[in-house]
Amino acid sequence: RKEVEQDPGPFNVPEGATVAFNCTYSNSASQSFFWYRQDCRKEPKLLMSVYSSGNEDGRFTAQLNRASQYISLLIRDSKLSDSATYLCVVKSDYGGSQGNLIFGKGTKLSVKP
Amino acid sequence: SQTIHQWPATLVQPVGSPLSLECTVEGTSNPNLYWYRQAAGRGLQLLFYSVGIGQISSEVPQNLSASRPQDRQFILSSKKLLLSDSGFYLCAWSSQGAGEKLFFGSGTQLSVL
């Protein structure tokens, strides 16, 4: 089983739609979780952290399910500008002083007018 | 505010030629520094990270090396490029002790021909 798995998509949705991405992780000891956004041929940028209780930032809601080892990202009222690849990122501590961030391959979202 | 600079943006090199990519960070001191590679259709792969001057950890055996001659300078090098070295190279930094939120440079698209 891969460490971090995401549906690659693409998810093609109309403007205004609600879309959800899931991500599963294999290491049950993982401690921190994030969603990054990456535009085509650009660098990834932190979208939001994912907290155990779930958290919301405007139209974006992130949830964590530790028992099932998955995290989700919900985007409401999709905008054209939301078109991008969304990367699921999990921090797994392998000991020592440096934890390792494991990136999923990303889920591509395309919002159409 | 902190900024990260990475250059060049694109690079086309012949097989067997040397490589030097440079990354500098401004507005912070003693950052953690990272080099990632993103091959087509694949997730980000951590190549090297550094927690201080002259301290380099390699995550995967490869044809590349990294150096940190100054606190906010990170260099990725190769003596002889291989075709398989092609990819999108990203430098990133994070705060010491909080190596979770990564801030990426704009990336270098390397094509080895």
XYZ file of N, CA and C in Angstrom:
678
model
N 0.842 -1.195 0.000
C 0.000 0.000 0.000
C 0.876 1.243 0.000
N 0.552 2.178 -0.872
C 1.328 3.394 -0.945
C 1.109 4.222 0.310
N 2.098 5.046 0.646
C 2.016 5.789 1.894
C 0.892 6.806 1.896
N 0.751 7.522 0.794
C -0.325 8.502 0.669
C -0.962 8.305 -0.699
N -2.234 8.035 -0.715
C -2.921 7.769 -1.981
C -4.047 8.749 -2.229
N -4.117 9.200 -3.454
C -5.182 10.101 -3.869
C -5.719 9.651 -5.216
N -6.987 9.924 -5.459
C -7.572 9.719 -6.772
C -6.992 10.798 -7.682
N -6.344 10.420 -8.769
C -5.685 11.438 -9.598
C -6.654 12.336 -10.354
N -7.925 11.877 -10.490
C -8.885 12.661 -11.255
C -8.644 12.474 -12.741
N -8.973 13.448 -13.600
C -9.421 14.772 -13.176
C -10.897 14.815 -12.758
N -11.176 15.723 -11.861
C -12.540 16.028 -11.487
C -12.945 17.242 -12.322
N -13.913 17.042 -13.185
C -14.412 18.139 -14.017
C -15.771 18.556 -13.482
N -15.863 19.762 -12.963
C -17.102 20.206 -12.336
C -17.487 21.574 -12.879
N -18.788 21.899 -12.863
C -19.213 23.239 -13.290
C -19.014 24.242 -12.166
N -18.915 25.489 -12.547
C -18.842 26.547 -11.543
C -19.999 26.432 -10.569
N -19.717 26.680 -9.294
C -20.763 26.639 -8.294
C -20.970 25.273 -7.670
N -20.362 24.263 -8.238
C -20.543 22.906 -7.711
C -19.759 22.725 -6.421
N -20.159 21.702 -5.688
C -19.404 21.269 -4.505
C -18.639 20.011 -4.886
N -17.383 19.972 -4.527
C -16.545 18.831 -4.892
C -15.740 18.399 -3.670
N -15.524 17.105 -3.551
C -14.778 16.576 -2.400
C -13.678 15.636 -2.868
N -12.525 15.756 -2.242
C -11.397 14.862 -2.512
C -11.081 14.084 -1.251
N -10.727 12.836 -1.425
C -10.271 12.030 -0.298
C -8.822 11.633 -0.494
N -8.201 11.319 0.611
C -6.805 10.911 0.604
C -6.639 9.890 1.719
N -5.974 8.785 1.444
C -5.730 7.790 2.488
C -4.240 7.704 2.763
N -3.897 7.384 3.990
C -2.493 7.260 4.373
C -2.290 5.945 5.107
N -1.089 5.411 5.013
C -0.841 4.063 5.515
C -0.249 4.027 6.923
N 0.440 5.088 7.321
C 1.113 5.086 8.614
C 0.179 5.608 9.698
N -0.264 4.699 10.550
C -1.217 5.093 11.587
C -0.616 6.044 12.616
N 0.710 6.125 12.646
C 1.365 7.032 13.596
C 1.529 8.441 13.035
N 1.041 8.691 11.845
C 1.143 10.019 11.244
C 0.488 11.052 12.143
N 1.123 12.226 12.204
C 0.687 13.207 13.190
C 0.107 14.478 12.593
N 0.590 14.853 11.424
C 0.153 16.132 10.864
C -0.267 15.932 9.424
N -1.262 16.749 9.040
C -1.867 16.551 7.729
C -2.139 17.909 7.085
N -1.949 17.955 5.774
C -2.088 19.232 5.084
C -2.660 19.014 3.693
N -3.240 20.078 3.174
C -3.581 20.143 1.758
C -2.771 21.278 1.138
N -2.108 20.960 0.018
C -1.410 21.957 -0.769
C -2.108 22.064 -2.120
N -1.978 23.220 -2.704
C -2.513 23.454 -4.045
C -1.332 23.714 -4.980
N -1.397 23.090 -6.166
C -0.342 23.308 -7.150
C -0.962 23.619 -8.500
N -0.667 24.809 -9.009
C -1.086 25.164 -10.366
C -0.087 24.570 -11.362
N -0.536 24.442 -12.588
C 0.274 23.794 -13.613
C 1.640 24.475 -13.749
N 2.691 23.689 -13.634
C 4.072 24.159 -13.788
C 4.466 25.213 -12.752
N 3.772 25.188 -11.622
C 4.110 26.113 -10.554
C 4.454 25.323 -9.292
N 4.928 26.046 -8.278
C 5.253 25.399 -7.031
C 4.002 25.130 -6.200
N 4.023 24.105 -5.364
C 2.900 23.869 -4.446
C 2.833 24.984 -3.400
N 1.623 25.294 -2.996
C 1.427 26.283 -1.944
C 0.486 25.717 -0.898
N 0.805 25.972 0.358
C -0.017 25.459 1.437
C -1.415 26.037 1.356
N -2.403 25.167 1.302
C -3.796 25.596 1.286
C -4.341 25.659 2.710
N -4.201 24.547 3.408
C -4.641 24.519 4.799
C -4.114 23.294 5.522
N -3.968 23.444 6.823
C -3.664 22.311 7.674
C -4.971 21.581 7.950
N -4.858 20.341 8.386
C -6.047 19.556 8.719
C -5.981 19.194 10.189
N -6.951 19.621 10.949
C -6.962 19.381 12.381
C -7.936 18.255 12.716
N -7.686 17.634 13.852
C -8.471 16.462 14.248
C -9.966 16.754 14.297
N -10.299 17.966 14.711
C -11.712 18.322 14.867
C -12.320 18.811 13.554
N -11.511 18.848 12.504
C -11.988 19.403 11.242
C -11.855 20.910 11.272
N -11.648 21.515 10.139
C -11.499 22.964 10.103
C -11.960 23.507 8.767
N -12.334 24.761 8.815
C -12.929 25.411 7.656
C -12.205 26.723 7.386
N -12.023 27.018 6.101
C -11.436 28.295 5.703
C -12.210 28.784 4.481
N -13.190 29.614 4.745
C -14.020 30.099 3.642
C -14.790 28.961 3.003
N -14.572 28.759 1.708
C -15.294 27.705 0.983
C -14.656 26.328 1.137
N -13.563 26.260 1.845
C -12.806 25.019 1.971
C -12.977 24.418 3.369
N -13.261 23.125 3.393
C -13.392 22.406 4.660
C -12.525 21.153 4.614
N -11.712 20.984 5.632
C -10.854 19.804 5.709
C -11.281 18.953 6.897
N -11.241 17.647 6.712
C -11.624 16.730 7.783
C -10.592 15.600 7.877
N -10.443 15.095 9.088
C -9.518 13.993 9.354
C -10.278 12.851 10.017
N -10.080 11.651 9.534
C -10.642 10.456 10.157
C -9.495 9.521 10.490
N -9.047 9.581 11.725
C -7.882 8.785 12.122
C -8.189 7.290 12.118
N -9.378 6.937 12.488
C -9.724 5.510 12.559
C -9.622 4.860 11.185
N -10.075 5.576 10.175
C -10.040 5.038 8.811
C -8.826 5.515 8.041
N -8.031 6.367 8.660
C -6.796 6.871 8.054
C -7.051 7.565 6.718
N -7.980 8.514 6.758
C -8.119 9.319 5.559
C -8.423 10.756 5.940
N -8.091 11.632 5.015
C -8.437 13.030 5.162
C -9.201 13.462 3.918
N -9.972 14.510 4.068
C -10.781 14.960 2.948
C -10.700 16.476 2.818
N -10.994 16.929 1.617
C -11.071 18.359 1.332
C -12.364 18.596 0.570
N -13.174 19.493 1.087
C -14.441 19.841 0.451
C -14.357 21.274 -0.030
N -14.715 21.477 -1.278
C -14.739 22.826 -1.843
C -16.178 23.143 -2.228
N -16.717 24.179 -1.646
C -18.085 24.591 -1.968
C -18.053 25.755 -2.959
N -19.120 25.863 -3.726
C -19.274 26.987 -4.656
C -18.002 27.169 -5.493
N -17.628 26.142 -6.216
C -16.379 26.135 -6.981
C -16.262 27.339 -7.905
N -15.057 27.864 -7.953
C -14.735 28.975 -8.858
C -13.782 28.481 -9.944
N -13.769 29.195 -11.051
C -12.832 28.841 -12.121
C -11.397 28.826 -11.592
N -11.118 29.743 -10.688
C -9.765 29.874 -10.140
C -9.377 28.731 -9.200
N -10.340 27.875 -8.874
C -10.015 26.708 -8.045
C -9.360 25.593 -8.864
N -9.379 25.733 -10.174
C -8.766 24.713 -11.036
C -7.281 24.601 -10.724
N -6.871 23.410 -10.340
C -5.488 23.183 -9.907
C -5.373 21.713 -9.524
N -4.194 21.326 -9.098
C -3.990 19.994 -8.528
C -3.856 20.143 -7.022
N -4.581 19.305 -6.293
C -4.591 19.394 -4.833
C -3.800 18.219 -4.252
N -2.781 18.565 -3.499
C -1.863 17.567 -2.957
C -2.166 17.296 -1.492
N -2.317 16.054 -1.174
C -2.494 15.618 0.210
C -1.100 15.373 0.792
N -0.837 15.873 1.972
C 0.492 15.770 2.565
C 0.368 15.271 4.000
N 1.176 14.287 4.316
C 1.123 13.664 5.642
C 2.517 13.701 6.247
N 2.591 14.074 7.488
C 3.877 14.072 8.174
C 4.001 12.803 9.005
N 5.054 12.043 8.716
C 5.311 10.821 9.461
C 6.675 10.928 10.093
N 6.746 10.804 11.379
C 8.027 10.906 12.069
C 8.726 9.568 12.054
N 9.915 9.564 11.484
C 10.677 8.322 11.424
C 11.776 8.302 12.466
N 11.643 9.113 13.474
C 12.687 9.184 14.474
C 13.713 10.226 14.091
N 14.616 10.537 15.009
C 15.572 11.595 14.729
C 14.902 12.942 14.840
N 15.529 13.928 14.343
C 15.042 15.282 14.531
C 14.228 15.787 13.359
N 14.122 14.996 12.346
C 13.468 15.510 11.149
C 12.332 14.598 10.737
N 11.130 15.085 10.849
C 9.996 14.329 10.345
C 9.972 14.424 8.836
N 9.297 13.501 8.220
C 9.270 13.468 6.774
C 7.871 13.762 6.281
N 7.746 14.717 5.374
C 6.479 15.015 4.736
C 6.329 14.131 3.514
N 5.235 13.398 3.465
C 4.962 12.519 2.340
C 3.867 13.155 1.502
N 4.157 13.373 0.239
C 3.204 14.012 -0.667
C 2.468 12.966 -1.485
N 1.166 13.124 -1.589
C 0.419 12.343 -2.557
C 0.697 12.872 -3.956
N 0.248 12.122 -4.969
C 0.488 12.541 -6.349
C -0.450 13.656 -6.784
N -1.488 13.869 -6.007
C -2.377 14.970 -6.297
C -3.641 14.563 -7.024
N -4.676 15.363 -6.812
C -5.949 15.217 -7.511
C -6.171 16.470 -8.339
N -6.393 16.256 -9.613
C -6.568 17.397 -10.507
C -8.025 17.814 -10.566
N -8.260 19.099 -10.373
C -9.603 19.660 -10.436
C -9.669 20.647 -11.594
N -10.714 20.511 -12.385
C -10.967 21.457 -13.466
C -12.381 21.980 -13.317
N -12.499 23.275 -13.076
C -13.806 23.909 -12.926
C -14.148 24.597 -14.239
N -15.300 24.231 -14.791
C -15.714 24.742 -16.105
C -16.808 25.807 -15.942
N -16.822 26.775 -16.868
C -17.884 27.798 -16.805
C -19.240 27.196 -17.159
N 9.200 40.063 5.560
C 8.595 38.772 5.230
C 9.638 37.877 4.567
N 9.358 36.568 4.644
C 10.320 35.624 4.108
C 10.078 35.393 2.617
N 11.155 35.270 1.890
C 11.053 34.944 0.471
C 12.084 33.884 0.126
N 11.779 33.136 -0.903
C 12.700 32.105 -1.372
C 12.897 32.286 -2.869
N 14.142 32.262 -3.273
C 14.482 32.467 -4.674
C 15.170 31.223 -5.209
N 14.766 30.819 -6.383
C 15.330 29.623 -7.001
C 15.555 29.927 -8.476
N 16.701 29.531 -8.973
C 16.972 29.770 -10.394
C 17.924 28.714 -10.944
N 17.901 28.487 -12.288
C 17.025 29.154 -13.252
C 15.633 28.533 -13.266
N 14.730 29.130 -13.994
C 13.371 28.613 -14.086
C 13.305 27.401 -15.019
N 14.053 27.433 -16.075
C 14.116 26.297 -17.002
C 15.570 26.061 -17.393
N 15.855 24.806 -17.684
C 17.226 24.437 -18.030
C 17.199 23.226 -18.935
N 17.908 23.304 -20.033
C 18.051 22.174 -20.941
C 19.528 21.828 -20.987
N 19.835 20.595 -20.602
C 21.229 20.195 -20.514
C 21.444 18.867 -21.242
N 22.606 18.674 -21.854
C 22.898 17.382 -22.478
C 23.301 16.354 -21.431
N 23.055 15.103 -21.760
C 23.494 14.006 -20.896
C 24.997 14.111 -20.669
N 25.404 13.897 -19.418
C 26.821 13.932 -19.092
C 27.340 15.288 -18.675
N 26.515 16.310 -18.807
C 26.955 17.655 -18.421
C 26.736 17.860 -16.920
N 27.400 18.848 -16.325
C 27.208 19.115 -14.898
C 25.959 19.958 -14.649
N 25.568 19.995 -13.388
C 24.370 20.745 -13.004
C 24.657 21.527 -11.728
N 24.116 22.722 -11.668
C 24.144 23.487 -10.422
C 22.881 24.329 -10.343
N 22.036 24.024 -9.376
C 20.829 24.814 -9.116
C 20.997 25.480 -7.759
N 20.634 26.749 -7.715
C 20.833 27.488 -6.482
C 19.522 28.001 -5.904
N 19.484 28.049 -4.609
C 18.294 28.478 -3.890
C 18.738 29.335 -2.709
N 18.099 30.467 -2.531
C 18.405 31.304 -1.372
C 17.108 31.735 -0.689
N 17.206 31.891 0.605
C 16.060 32.298 1.412
C 16.395 33.632 2.071
N 15.411 34.515 2.132
C 15.593 35.805 2.783
C 14.535 36.005 3.859
N 14.886 36.764 4.855
C 13.905 37.135 5.867
C 13.750 36.160 7.009
N 14.631 35.179 7.080
C 14.592 34.228 8.184
C 16.005 33.726 8.422
N 16.247 33.171 9.584
C 17.567 32.625 9.860
C 17.438 31.173 10.306
N 18.482 30.411 10.004
C 18.564 29.012 10.390
C 17.343 28.196 9.952
N 16.944 28.337 8.698
C 15.787 27.553 8.239
C 16.177 26.111 7.947
N 15.194 25.232 7.944
C 15.375 23.921 7.327
C 15.264 24.145 5.821
N 16.113 23.493 5.067
C 16.081 23.642 3.603
C 15.942 22.275 2.938
N 15.251 22.264 1.823
C 14.918 21.008 1.163
C 15.082 21.133 -0.355
N 15.424 20.003 -0.965
C 15.320 19.865 -2.422
C 14.373 18.706 -2.716
N 13.373 19.000 -3.534
C 12.424 17.991 -3.986
C 12.519 17.878 -5.503
N 12.100 16.722 -5.998
C 11.945 16.540 -7.442
C 10.541 16.009 -7.706
N 9.949 16.538 -8.760
C 8.630 16.089 -9.191
C 8.746 15.644 -10.634
N 8.737 14.331 -10.847
C 8.776 13.807 -12.198
C 7.357 13.790 -12.750
N 7.248 13.760 -14.051
C 5.940 13.799 -14.704
C 5.059 12.655 -14.201
N 3.856 13.008 -13.729
C 2.909 11.991 -13.280
C 3.242 11.362 -11.937
N 4.179 11.968 -11.238
C 4.578 11.405 -9.950
C 4.501 12.468 -8.869
N 4.487 12.009 -7.629
C 4.443 12.932 -6.508
C 5.806 13.542 -6.238
N 5.817 14.498 -5.327
C 7.077 15.119 -4.943
C 7.944 14.123 -4.172
N 9.175 14.047 -4.559
C 10.125 13.157 -3.907
C 11.187 13.987 -3.208
N 11.354 13.784 -1.916
C 12.383 14.501 -1.179
C 13.754 13.949 -1.551
N 14.637 14.835 -1.981
C 15.994 14.427 -2.364
C 16.977 14.670 -1.223
N 16.974 15.894 -0.705
C 17.903 16.272 0.355
C 17.206 17.224 1.319
N 17.650 17.203 2.570
C 17.239 18.253 3.480
C 18.424 18.627 4.353
N 18.342 19.849 4.892
C 19.444 20.371 5.691
C 18.893 21.159 6.870
N 19.440 20.882 8.042
C 19.011 21.606 9.240
C 20.036 22.668 9.646
N 21.162 22.740 8.929
C 22.155 23.740 9.252
C 23.293 23.729 8.246
N 24.155 24.714 8.347
C 25.291 24.825 7.422
C 26.101 23.535 7.438
N 26.359 23.021 6.254
C 27.184 21.836 6.125
C 26.512 20.540 6.533
N 25.256 20.610 6.948
C 24.524 19.408 7.380
C 23.524 19.021 6.307
N 23.812 17.922 5.626
C 22.979 17.478 4.516
C 22.564 16.040 4.758
N 21.291 15.775 4.609
C 20.790 14.400 4.678
C 20.203 14.036 3.325
N 20.566 12.867 2.858
C 20.081 12.396 1.568
C 19.007 11.349 1.791
N 17.909 11.507 1.081
C 16.791 10.584 1.251
C 16.850 9.405 0.291
N 17.415 9.598 -0.861
C 17.450 8.518 -1.837
C 18.816 8.508 -2.528
N 19.331 7.312 -2.810
C 20.605 7.250 -3.549
C 20.396 7.730 -4.975
N 21.322 8.523 -5.458
C 21.093 9.090 -6.774
C 22.367 9.712 -7.310
N 22.191 10.337 -8.423
C 23.278 10.963 -9.158
C 23.486 12.406 -8.737
N 22.841 12.863 -7.696
C 22.858 14.258 -7.314
C 23.503 14.432 -5.949
N 23.933 15.653 -5.676
C 24.457 16.000 -4.354
C 23.956 17.379 -3.984
N 24.038 17.694 -2.709
C 23.589 19.006 -2.240
C 24.620 19.572 -1.289
N 24.658 20.891 -1.229
C 25.559 21.566 -0.302
C 24.864 22.794 0.274
N 25.284 23.140 1.473
C 24.732 24.332 2.140
C 25.920 25.138 2.661
N 26.503 25.958 1.790
C 27.696 26.718 2.177
C 27.404 27.891 3.112
N 26.168 28.374 3.068
C 25.758 29.466 3.945
C 24.395 29.137 4.550
N 24.047 29.867 5.590
C 22.819 29.555 6.321
C 21.587 29.528 5.432
N 21.525 30.458 4.472
C 20.301 30.575 3.682
C 20.541 30.257 2.207
N 21.543 29.434 1.942
C 21.852 29.056 0.582
C 21.916 27.540 0.477
N 21.225 27.010 -0.524
C 21.184 25.563 -0.718
C 21.424 25.290 -2.199
N 22.363 24.407 -2.490
C 22.756 24.165 -3.877
C 22.580 22.689 -4.212
N 22.000 22.431 -5.352
C 21.844 21.072 -5.864
C 22.782 20.898 -7.051
N 23.557 19.817 -7.039
C 24.583 19.642 -8.068
C 24.600 18.227 -8.610
N 25.188 18.132 -9.782
C 25.510 16.831 -10.359
C 26.768 16.992 -11.206
N 27.617 15.984 -11.197
C 28.812 16.029 -12.029
C 28.496 15.610 -13.459
N 27.565 14.638 -13.583
C 27.197 14.134 -14.906
C 25.715 13.789 -14.916
N 24.947 14.558 -15.645
C 23.508 14.344 -15.689
C 23.137 13.093 -16.482
N 22.060 12.461 -16.017
C 21.474 11.322 -16.712
C 20.110 11.737 -17.266
N 19.630 10.982 -18.237
C 18.298 11.259 -18.774
C 17.249 11.241 -17.666
N 17.425 10.323 -16.731
C 16.449 10.151 -15.654
C 16.456 11.293 -14.648
N 17.399 12.216 -14.793
C 17.430 13.385 -13.893
C 16.440 14.456 -14.324
N 15.837 14.296 -15.479
C 14.844 15.278 -15.926
C 13.691 15.355 -14.934
N 13.187 16.560 -14.742
C 12.065 16.731 -13.825
C 11.950 18.165 -13.367
N 11.009 18.372 -12.486
C 10.754 19.693 -11.913
C 11.363 19.701 -10.521
N 12.378 20.545 -10.317
C 13.102 20.586 -9.057
C 12.622 21.778 -8.229
N 12.321 21.475 -6.990
C 11.777 22.503 -6.112
C 12.608 22.604 -4.847
N 12.981 23.824 -4.530
C 13.628 24.121 -3.270
C 12.544 24.574 -2.294
N 12.718 24.282 -1.032
C 11.719 24.705 -0.052
C 12.394 24.992 1.282
N 11.715 25.755 2.110
C 12.217 26.005 3.453
C 11.070 25.866 4.461
N 11.477 25.627 5.696
C 10.524 25.623 6.804
C 11.258 26.138 8.037
N 10.485 26.523 9.026
C 11.103 27.017 10.257
C 11.687 25.861 11.051
N 12.789 26.108 11.727
C 13.389 25.107 12.596
C 12.401 24.706 13.691
N 12.319 23.418 13.921
C 11.438 22.934 14.976
C 9.990 22.874 14.571
N 9.692 23.339 13.385
C 8.298 23.286 12.905
C 8.340 22.919 11.433
N 9.009 21.784 11.165
C 9.236 21.399 9.777
C 8.009 20.831 9.115
N 6.908 21.533 9.276
C 5.675 21.024 8.719
C 5.195 21.868 7.559
N 5.152 23.144 7.733
C 4.668 24.009 6.670
C 5.842 24.388 5.793
N 5.768 23.917 4.581
C 6.826 24.170 3.623
C 6.465 25.331 2.722
N 7.477 26.123 2.408
C 7.312 27.218 1.454
C 8.288 26.955 0.316
N 7.727 26.849 -0.870
C 8.508 26.420 -2.019
C 8.991 27.587 -2.858
N 10.148 27.378 -3.496
C 10.579 28.271 -4.555
C 9.773 27.997 -5.801
N 10.007 28.772 -6.822
C 9.186 28.687 -8.034
C 9.557 27.514 -8.937
N 10.627 26.808 -8.597
C 10.946 25.585 -9.315
C 11.831 25.766 -10.530
N 12.536 24.696 -10.881
C 13.357 24.653 -12.095
C 12.933 23.446 -12.898
N 12.516 23.683 -14.137
C 12.165 22.586 -15.036
C 13.435 22.173 -15.770
N 13.954 21.002 -15.432
C 15.185 20.505 -16.029
C 14.880 19.442 -17.067
N 15.382 19.643 -18.251
C 15.254 18.648 -19.316
C 16.658 18.200 -19.693
N 16.900 16.916 -19.549
C 18.192 16.353 -19.929
C 17.997 15.611 -21.245
N 18.766 16.013 -22.254
C 18.553 15.463 -23.595
C 19.771 14.667 -24.091
